[in-house]
Short mmCIF file of N, CA and C in Angstrom, two decimals:
data_model
loop_
_atom_site.label_atom_id
_atom_site.label_comp_id
_atom_site.label_asym_id
_atom_site.label_seq_id
_atom_site.Cartn_x
_atom_site.Cartn_y
_atom_site.Cartn_z
N MET A 1 0.78 -1.32 0.06
CA MET A 1 -0.19 0.07 0.39
C MET A 1 0.90 1.37 0.35
N PRO A 2 1.89 1.73 -0.45
CA PRO A 2 2.96 2.47 -0.33
C PRO A 2 2.19 3.68 -0.75
N SER A 3 1.64 3.67 -1.82
CA SER A 3 0.91 4.99 -2.76
C SER A 3 -0.27 5.22 -1.94
N ALA A 4 -0.97 4.19 -1.22
CA ALA A 4 -2.47 4.60 -0.20
C ALA A 4 -3.07 5.02 -1.28
N PRO A 5 -3.81 4.68 -2.35
CA PRO A 5 -4.71 5.99 -2.96
C PRO A 5 -5.65 5.43 -2.93
N GLY A 6 -6.83 7.01 -2.68
CA GLY A 6 -7.91 7.16 -2.10
C GLY A 6 -8.24 6.94 -0.43
N LEU A 7 -7.04 6.74 0.51
CA LEU A 7 -6.52 7.27 1.75
C LEU A 7 -7.46 8.00 2.08
N ARG A 8 -8.52 8.36 3.01
CA ARG A 8 -9.00 9.22 3.80
C ARG A 8 -9.07 8.79 5.17
N ARG A 9 -9.27 10.35 5.53
CA ARG A 9 -9.71 10.42 6.87
C ARG A 9 -10.41 9.94 7.67
N GLY A 10 -10.27 9.07 8.56
CA GLY A 10 -11.28 7.98 9.26
C GLY A 10 -11.09 6.50 8.61
N ASP A 11 -9.84 6.35 8.20
CA ASP A 11 -9.80 5.09 6.91
C ASP A 11 -9.12 4.37 8.32
N VAL A 12 -9.13 3.21 8.80
CA VAL A 12 -8.50 2.09 9.44
C VAL A 12 -7.37 1.46 8.73
N VAL A 13 -6.40 1.21 9.13
CA VAL A 13 -5.03 1.04 8.14
C VAL A 13 -4.12 -0.35 8.82
N ARG A 14 -3.49 -0.73 8.39
CA ARG A 14 -2.75 -1.64 9.14
C ARG A 14 -1.18 -0.67 8.62
N VAL A 15 -0.38 -0.65 9.89
CA VAL A 15 1.02 -0.17 9.64
C VAL A 15 1.74 -0.29 10.71
N ARG A 16 3.19 -0.14 10.21
CA ARG A 16 4.30 -1.09 10.91
C ARG A 16 5.00 0.20 11.44
N LEU A 17 4.90 0.22 13.16
CA LEU A 17 5.38 1.05 13.73
C LEU A 17 7.11 1.11 14.14
N ASP A 18 7.28 -0.15 14.19
CA ASP A 18 8.76 -0.29 14.40
C ASP A 18 10.06 0.12 13.56
N PRO A 19 10.83 0.95 14.12
CA PRO A 19 11.33 1.14 15.37
C PRO A 19 10.60 1.81 16.15
N VAL A 20 10.76 1.55 17.58
CA VAL A 20 9.96 2.59 18.27
C VAL A 20 10.95 2.78 19.96
N GLU A 21 10.78 3.67 20.88
CA GLU A 21 10.92 3.42 22.05
C GLU A 21 10.36 3.92 23.25
N GLY A 22 10.71 3.29 24.17
CA GLY A 22 9.62 3.27 25.43
C GLY A 22 8.56 2.66 25.51
N SER A 23 7.86 3.70 25.89
CA SER A 23 6.27 3.18 25.74
C SER A 23 5.46 3.74 24.55
N GLU A 24 5.98 4.02 23.54
CA GLU A 24 5.04 3.98 21.97
C GLU A 24 4.55 2.85 21.80
N GLN A 25 3.78 2.61 20.88
CA GLN A 25 3.29 1.50 20.24
C GLN A 25 3.86 1.08 19.32
N ALA A 26 3.87 -0.12 19.36
CA ALA A 26 5.18 -0.73 18.69
C ALA A 26 4.61 -2.22 17.99
N GLY A 27 5.19 -2.05 16.92
CA GLY A 27 4.98 -4.00 15.90
C GLY A 27 4.04 -3.56 14.60
N GLU A 28 3.11 -4.05 13.80
CA GLU A 28 2.32 -4.08 12.94
C GLU A 28 0.87 -3.92 13.40
N ARG A 29 0.12 -3.03 13.53
CA ARG A 29 -0.95 -2.97 14.13
C ARG A 29 -2.02 -1.64 13.51
N PRO A 30 -3.33 -1.74 13.78
CA PRO A 30 -4.05 -0.85 13.18
C PRO A 30 -3.91 0.69 13.49
N ALA A 31 -4.50 1.69 12.29
CA ALA A 31 -4.53 2.98 13.35
C ALA A 31 -5.35 3.82 12.70
N LEU A 32 -5.77 4.76 12.87
CA LEU A 32 -6.78 5.83 12.55
C LEU A 32 -6.52 6.52 12.04
N VAL A 33 -5.92 6.94 10.38
CA VAL A 33 -6.16 8.00 9.60
C VAL A 33 -6.48 9.35 10.09
N LEU A 34 -5.76 10.60 10.32
CA LEU A 34 -6.81 11.85 11.34
C LEU A 34 -6.45 12.52 10.12
N SER A 35 -5.26 11.96 9.37
CA SER A 35 -4.86 13.69 8.34
C SER A 35 -6.08 14.32 7.64
N PRO A 36 -6.28 15.68 7.22
CA PRO A 36 -7.10 16.06 6.00
C PRO A 36 -6.57 15.10 4.89
N ASP A 37 -8.00 14.93 4.02
CA ASP A 37 -7.96 14.15 2.65
C ASP A 37 -7.14 14.80 1.52
N VAL A 38 -6.90 16.29 1.86
CA VAL A 38 -6.39 17.00 0.70
C VAL A 38 -4.68 16.48 0.89
N ILE A 39 -4.11 16.68 2.42
CA ILE A 39 -3.02 16.36 2.79
C ILE A 39 -2.77 14.83 2.72
N ASN A 40 -3.44 13.73 2.76
CA ASN A 40 -3.23 12.42 2.22
C ASN A 40 -3.06 12.57 1.25
N GLU A 41 -3.75 13.32 -0.05
CA GLU A 41 -3.67 13.01 -1.46
C GLU A 41 -2.51 13.40 -1.86
N HIS A 42 -1.74 14.33 -1.09
CA HIS A 42 -0.72 14.96 -1.99
C HIS A 42 0.70 14.96 -1.25
N SER A 43 0.16 14.72 0.17
CA SER A 43 1.91 14.09 0.93
C SER A 43 2.54 12.52 0.93
N PRO A 44 3.61 12.93 1.52
CA PRO A 44 4.19 11.43 1.51
C PRO A 44 4.29 10.41 3.08
N VAL A 45 3.53 11.60 3.55
CA VAL A 45 3.52 11.27 5.10
C VAL A 45 1.90 11.37 5.49
N VAL A 46 1.56 10.60 6.59
CA VAL A 46 0.32 10.83 6.99
C VAL A 46 -0.07 10.87 8.56
N LEU A 47 -0.87 11.45 8.98
CA LEU A 47 -1.03 11.32 10.75
C LEU A 47 -2.03 10.47 11.29
N ILE A 48 -1.58 9.44 11.86
CA ILE A 48 -2.22 8.49 12.40
C ILE A 48 -2.43 8.27 14.05
N ALA A 49 -3.47 7.76 14.55
CA ALA A 49 -3.63 7.17 16.18
C ALA A 49 -3.20 5.76 16.03
N SER A 50 -2.78 5.62 16.54
CA SER A 50 -3.04 4.09 16.72
C SER A 50 -3.80 3.51 17.86
N ILE A 51 -4.15 2.33 17.09
CA ILE A 51 -5.44 1.41 17.98
C ILE A 51 -5.40 0.34 18.38
N THR A 52 -6.06 0.08 19.76
CA THR A 52 -5.50 -1.74 20.51
C THR A 52 -7.37 -1.70 20.86
N SER A 53 -6.79 -3.00 20.86
CA SER A 53 -7.80 -4.14 21.37
C SER A 53 -7.44 -4.09 23.00
N ARG A 54 -6.69 -3.86 23.86
CA ARG A 54 -6.32 -4.01 24.69
C ARG A 54 -7.37 -3.53 25.77
N LYS A 55 -7.76 -3.45 27.02
CA LYS A 55 -8.14 -2.81 28.21
C LYS A 55 -9.53 -1.83 27.86
N THR A 56 -10.05 -2.23 26.67
CA THR A 56 -11.29 -1.81 26.12
C THR A 56 -12.47 -1.65 27.26
N GLU A 57 -12.24 -2.15 28.30
CA GLU A 57 -13.53 -1.95 29.12
C GLU A 57 -13.43 -0.49 30.07
N ARG A 58 -12.23 0.17 30.02
CA ARG A 58 -12.10 1.46 30.34
C ARG A 58 -11.57 2.66 29.36
N VAL A 59 -12.71 3.64 29.23
CA VAL A 59 -12.02 4.25 27.71
C VAL A 59 -12.01 5.96 28.61
N TYR A 60 -10.73 6.31 28.27
CA TYR A 60 -10.61 7.78 28.88
C TYR A 60 -10.84 8.74 27.98
N PRO A 61 -10.79 10.10 28.57
CA PRO A 61 -11.21 11.08 27.78
C PRO A 61 -10.73 11.16 26.13
N PHE A 62 -9.54 11.17 26.39
CA PHE A 62 -8.41 11.08 25.14
C PHE A 62 -8.25 9.88 24.35
N GLU A 63 -9.38 8.97 24.85
CA GLU A 63 -9.57 7.90 23.95
C GLU A 63 -11.04 7.71 23.53
N ALA A 64 -11.23 6.79 22.14
CA ALA A 64 -12.45 6.72 21.65
C ALA A 64 -12.54 5.33 20.87
N LEU A 65 -13.53 4.60 21.84
CA LEU A 65 -14.10 3.20 21.34
C LEU A 65 -14.78 3.13 19.91
N ILE A 66 -14.06 2.11 19.50
CA ILE A 66 -14.96 1.73 17.97
C ILE A 66 -15.17 -0.10 18.58
N GLU A 67 -16.56 -0.01 18.21
CA GLU A 67 -17.05 -1.86 18.42
C GLU A 67 -16.83 -2.23 16.84
N PRO A 68 -16.63 -3.25 16.86
CA PRO A 68 -16.68 -4.23 15.71
C PRO A 68 -18.23 -4.55 14.97
N PRO A 69 -18.04 -4.54 13.74
CA PRO A 69 -17.68 -4.74 12.98
C PRO A 69 -17.16 -3.47 12.09
N GLU A 70 -17.27 -1.95 12.98
CA GLU A 70 -17.02 -0.50 12.38
C GLU A 70 -15.46 -0.79 11.95
N GLY A 71 -15.47 -0.24 11.12
CA GLY A 71 -13.75 0.26 10.62
C GLY A 71 -13.35 -1.21 9.96
N GLY A 72 -14.06 -2.46 10.02
CA GLY A 72 -12.97 -3.29 9.39
C GLY A 72 -12.84 -3.73 10.66
N LEU A 73 -12.78 -3.63 11.91
CA LEU A 73 -12.40 -3.69 13.50
C LEU A 73 -12.69 -5.73 13.24
N THR A 74 -12.45 -6.63 14.14
CA THR A 74 -13.00 -7.95 14.82
C THR A 74 -12.90 -7.68 16.47
N LEU A 75 -12.68 -6.58 16.99
CA LEU A 75 -12.34 -6.93 18.83
C LEU A 75 -13.18 -5.60 18.67
N PRO A 76 -13.79 -5.35 20.06
CA PRO A 76 -13.95 -4.03 20.81
C PRO A 76 -12.40 -3.38 20.49
N SER A 77 -12.13 -2.24 20.34
CA SER A 77 -11.28 -1.42 20.28
C SER A 77 -11.06 0.09 20.53
N LYS A 78 -9.85 0.60 21.29
CA LYS A 78 -9.95 2.17 21.60
C LYS A 78 -8.64 3.12 20.34
N VAL A 79 -8.89 3.67 20.30
CA VAL A 79 -8.13 4.78 19.63
C VAL A 79 -7.38 5.88 19.75
N LEU A 80 -6.27 5.45 20.56
CA LEU A 80 -5.38 6.32 21.44
C LEU A 80 -5.31 7.27 20.98
N LEU A 81 -5.33 8.46 21.13
CA LEU A 81 -5.04 9.98 20.39
C LEU A 81 -3.94 10.40 21.75
N MET A 82 -3.66 9.60 22.55
CA MET A 82 -2.14 10.18 23.21
C MET A 82 -1.02 9.40 22.30
N HIS A 83 -1.29 8.39 21.31
CA HIS A 83 0.05 7.50 20.56
C HIS A 83 -0.47 8.27 18.95
N LEU A 84 -0.08 9.41 18.75
CA LEU A 84 -0.44 9.95 17.52
C LEU A 84 0.67 10.06 16.98
N ARG A 85 1.21 9.77 15.25
CA ARG A 85 1.94 9.92 14.65
C ARG A 85 2.17 9.89 13.20
N SER A 86 3.08 10.54 12.77
CA SER A 86 3.34 11.23 11.21
C SER A 86 4.26 9.99 11.31
N VAL A 87 3.70 9.47 9.80
CA VAL A 87 4.28 7.76 9.32
C VAL A 87 4.29 8.15 7.31
N ASP A 88 5.71 7.59 7.01
CA ASP A 88 5.65 7.57 5.88
C ASP A 88 4.39 6.37 5.69
N LYS A 89 3.58 7.03 3.99
CA LYS A 89 2.78 5.86 3.58
C LYS A 89 3.18 4.14 3.25
N ARG A 90 4.77 4.42 3.27
CA ARG A 90 5.15 3.35 3.23
C ARG A 90 5.05 2.10 4.10
N ARG A 91 4.97 2.38 5.62
CA ARG A 91 4.43 1.97 6.29
C ARG A 91 3.34 1.16 6.32
N LEU A 92 2.54 1.56 5.69
CA LEU A 92 1.03 0.99 5.55
C LEU A 92 1.24 0.25 4.81
N THR A 93 0.54 -0.84 5.60
CA THR A 93 0.63 -2.12 4.74
C THR A 93 -1.22 -2.99 4.31
N GLY A 94 -2.16 -2.28 4.46
CA GLY A 94 -3.67 -2.87 4.29
C GLY A 94 -4.37 -1.66 4.87
N ARG A 95 -5.34 -1.48 4.95
CA ARG A 95 -6.74 -1.07 4.80
C ARG A 95 -7.81 -2.25 5.60
N TYR A 96 -8.54 -1.71 6.68
CA TYR A 96 -9.69 -2.65 7.38
C TYR A 96 -10.47 -2.14 6.93
N GLY A 97 -10.75 -0.93 6.89
CA GLY A 97 -12.21 -0.23 6.93
C GLY A 97 -12.21 1.01 6.69
N THR A 98 -13.29 2.02 7.62
CA THR A 98 -13.79 3.27 7.58
C THR A 98 -15.44 3.39 8.40
N VAL A 99 -14.29 4.25 9.60
CA VAL A 99 -15.58 4.43 10.93
C VAL A 99 -16.41 5.41 10.50
N SER A 100 -17.64 5.58 10.92
CA SER A 100 -18.69 6.25 10.44
C SER A 100 -18.33 8.06 11.44
N PRO A 101 -19.11 8.81 10.87
CA PRO A 101 -18.69 10.25 10.91
C PRO A 101 -19.43 10.25 12.42
N ALA A 102 -20.38 9.20 12.82
CA ALA A 102 -20.21 9.54 14.77
C ALA A 102 -19.58 9.17 15.45
N THR A 103 -18.79 8.29 14.73
CA THR A 103 -17.28 7.53 15.71
C THR A 103 -15.97 8.71 15.43
N LEU A 104 -16.35 9.23 13.63
CA LEU A 104 -15.12 10.62 13.58
C LEU A 104 -14.74 11.21 14.47
N ARG A 105 -16.36 11.99 14.85
CA ARG A 105 -16.75 13.46 15.73
C ARG A 105 -16.10 12.41 17.14
N ARG A 106 -16.47 11.39 18.07
CA ARG A 106 -16.13 11.38 19.15
C ARG A 106 -14.41 11.50 18.96
N VAL A 107 -13.76 10.85 18.45
CA VAL A 107 -12.14 10.82 17.88
C VAL A 107 -11.88 11.94 17.91
N GLU A 108 -12.14 12.94 17.56
CA GLU A 108 -11.91 14.74 17.09
C GLU A 108 -12.58 15.51 18.76
N ASN A 109 -13.42 15.10 19.25
CA ASN A 109 -13.66 15.21 20.67
C ASN A 109 -12.29 14.75 21.82
N ALA A 110 -12.15 13.09 21.22
CA ALA A 110 -10.78 12.62 21.99
C ALA A 110 -9.60 13.69 21.95
N LEU A 111 -9.55 13.99 20.43
CA LEU A 111 -8.48 14.37 20.34
C LEU A 111 -7.83 15.80 21.03
N LYS A 112 -9.28 16.98 21.06
CA LYS A 112 -9.17 17.73 21.39
C LYS A 112 -8.76 17.89 22.87
N VAL A 113 -9.18 16.73 23.93
CA VAL A 113 -8.50 16.58 25.18
C VAL A 113 -7.13 16.18 24.86
N ALA A 114 -6.80 15.52 24.26
CA ALA A 114 -5.64 14.93 24.13
C ALA A 114 -4.08 16.25 24.11
N THR A 115 -4.64 17.19 23.14
CA THR A 115 -4.00 18.28 22.26
C THR A 115 -4.23 19.66 23.35
N GLY A 116 -4.90 19.03 24.50
CA GLY A 116 -5.48 20.20 25.11
C GLY A 116 -6.21 21.36 24.66
N LEU A 117 -6.79 21.19 23.38
CA LEU A 117 -7.66 22.18 22.77
C LEU A 117 -9.10 22.62 23.86
N THR A 118 -9.72 21.60 24.86
CA THR A 118 -10.57 21.62 25.24
C THR A 118 -10.25 20.99 26.99
N SER A 119 -10.72 21.10 27.68
CA SER A 119 -10.36 20.63 29.25
C SER A 119 -11.01 19.53 29.31
N ILE A 120 -11.23 18.27 30.37
CA ILE A 120 -11.78 17.50 30.58
C ILE A 120 -13.12 17.99 30.85
#
């Protein structure tokens, strides 16, 4: 998926995150595309937030829950807005699906908390 044709904000993609340091999310995992479509179309990098299926029973204000089968995921998962990263499109290895507009709004609200644009 190096050229990532048609990549859009709200897409759930598979990404290779290694190498990492310390507590950063590692390995090959799902992530949510957050960069705007115009950037996704023209830039070699894309802004993503890591997704995990661990510890979904508690969702913090800087996280957003995705219930399967939304986004092509098979397990309840959280978008980790404290784990934002710009990655080269060559790190993208596949696409699972796309989240709904309602879920994307929840993600955007959690992103505002994670970046201090709104208070908890």
